[in-house]
XYZ file of C-alpha atoms in Angstrom:
153
model
C 43.054 -7.965 -81.295
C 42.048 -4.306 -81.089
C 42.622 -4.411 -77.352
C 46.180 -5.667 -77.803
C 46.970 -2.956 -80.338
C 45.501 -0.236 -78.080
C 47.375 -1.694 -75.095
C 50.623 -1.766 -77.075
C 50.208 1.846 -78.244
C 49.332 2.953 -74.709
C 52.434 1.283 -73.283
C 54.645 2.907 -75.926
C 53.166 6.350 -75.259
C 53.485 5.948 -71.500
C 57.113 4.815 -71.705
C 57.933 7.765 -73.992
C 56.397 10.240 -71.555
C 58.161 8.604 -68.594
C 61.486 8.684 -70.444
C 61.072 12.381 -71.315
C 60.196 13.200 -67.718
C 63.197 11.311 -66.380
C 65.411 13.181 -68.880
C 64.218 16.519 -67.511
C 64.764 15.256 -63.958
C 68.304 14.222 -64.907
C 69.009 17.687 -66.353
C 67.644 19.326 -63.220
C 69.764 17.109 -60.976
C 72.958 17.848 -62.927
C 72.317 21.624 -62.811
C 71.796 21.402 -59.046
C 75.010 19.388 -58.629
C 76.912 21.950 -60.734
C 75.488 24.813 -58.650
C 76.270 23.127 -55.336
C 79.848 22.487 -56.455
C 80.383 26.161 -57.404
C 78.633 27.503 -54.298
C 80.533 25.169 -51.940
C 83.794 26.373 -53.498
C 83.156 29.781 -51.890
C 83.674 28.214 -48.437
C 87.052 27.540 -46.798
C 86.062 23.835 -46.591
C 84.015 23.085 -49.730
C 83.408 19.472 -48.707
C 81.606 20.499 -45.547
C 78.733 22.452 -47.100
C 75.143 21.673 -46.183
C 72.369 22.620 -48.621
C 68.630 23.030 -48.206
C 65.613 24.467 -50.058
C 67.330 24.076 -53.436
C 65.184 24.713 -56.507
C 65.642 25.346 -60.217
C 63.744 27.727 -62.471
C 64.230 29.080 -65.977
C 65.169 32.668 -66.730
C 66.204 34.080 -70.102
C 66.598 30.610 -71.675
C 68.925 29.311 -68.953
C 68.517 27.570 -65.613
C 68.878 29.388 -62.310
C 69.451 27.418 -59.118
C 68.430 29.020 -55.820
C 68.776 27.737 -52.296
C 70.475 28.022 -48.948
C 73.893 26.830 -47.811
C 75.792 26.620 -44.540
C 79.221 25.346 -43.538
C 79.140 21.821 -42.131
C 79.980 22.994 -38.610
C 77.044 25.440 -38.390
C 75.308 25.090 -35.013
C 71.637 24.142 -34.836
C 69.582 27.222 -35.603
C 72.605 28.812 -37.317
C 72.351 31.060 -40.330
C 72.058 29.538 -43.773
C 73.314 31.786 -46.565
C 71.036 32.304 -49.562
C 72.591 31.641 -52.945
C 71.822 31.897 -56.624
C 73.652 30.277 -59.511
C 73.169 30.771 -63.250
C 73.962 27.610 -65.194
C 77.294 27.754 -66.976
C 78.761 30.617 -64.950
C 81.636 30.273 -62.524
C 80.657 32.848 -59.920
C 77.577 32.133 -57.824
C 75.963 34.879 -55.752
C 76.097 34.106 -52.021
C 74.371 36.397 -49.517
C 75.543 36.046 -45.918
C 72.117 36.505 -44.373
C 73.499 38.673 -41.574
C 70.986 40.851 -39.795
C 71.747 44.565 -40.022
C 73.362 45.525 -36.698
C 72.632 48.617 -34.617
C 76.037 50.015 -35.553
C 78.394 49.429 -38.496
C 82.078 49.980 -37.840
C 84.010 52.097 -40.349
C 86.194 49.186 -41.499
C 83.088 47.037 -42.192
C 81.204 49.468 -44.452
C 82.375 47.948 -47.755
C 81.535 44.441 -46.581
C 77.965 45.486 -45.734
C 77.519 47.350 -49.019
C 78.830 44.405 -51.044
C 76.509 42.034 -49.188
C 73.597 44.349 -49.922
C 74.410 44.233 -53.638
C 74.433 40.422 -53.529
C 70.916 40.464 -52.109
C 69.838 42.719 -54.982
C 71.340 40.227 -57.458
C 69.457 37.360 -55.786
C 66.214 39.312 -56.107
C 66.841 39.888 -59.827
C 67.567 36.168 -60.238
C 64.248 35.289 -58.594
C 65.878 33.650 -55.573
C 64.305 35.944 -52.962
C 60.921 37.677 -53.028
C 60.546 41.113 -54.621
C 61.083 43.867 -52.088
C 63.598 41.917 -50.006
C 66.511 44.039 -51.191
C 64.598 47.297 -50.733
C 63.663 46.445 -47.152
C 67.187 45.289 -46.253
C 68.781 48.304 -47.941
C 66.511 50.740 -46.083
C 67.584 49.239 -42.733
C 71.248 49.341 -43.773
C 71.026 52.954 -44.993
C 69.403 54.011 -41.737
C 72.281 52.494 -39.727
C 74.881 53.941 -42.117
C 73.426 57.443 -41.894
C 73.679 57.360 -38.106
C 77.263 56.176 -37.884
C 80.104 58.420 -36.896
C 82.741 58.965 -39.527
C 86.249 59.872 -38.441
C 84.950 60.925 -35.008
C 82.638 63.556 -36.519
C 78.850 63.680 -35.821
């Protein structure tokens, strides 16, 4: 009789733990789906987005989703853009992943600076390793300092 009672208690405890774990998995899955929906909306064709390396972590009592995204028609070996999404917000952070070129044209300066800021945001969100922004920004500043402005230099 003792065995049956112990078996019954064990089964109840195990099912409670399994149910709690599946509840957390369900929450995680819904946060990822929410993030992917918001991130895909930044593309011209939101239905064609491809995601990889998606993960969730907690920060300041909320969930942050990090990962990589590419348009559906990205060629093999193409660039995946890094993204970060804070649960409940409408605007995800999407970094293009472009390599800093040898030369930045005058009309592209703002685009490069804005992209740099997005990488800084991703670092603060924990979506890229510490130092990533600093390294990228140093390369960008070096190129920017060498560019000709209005035909001068």
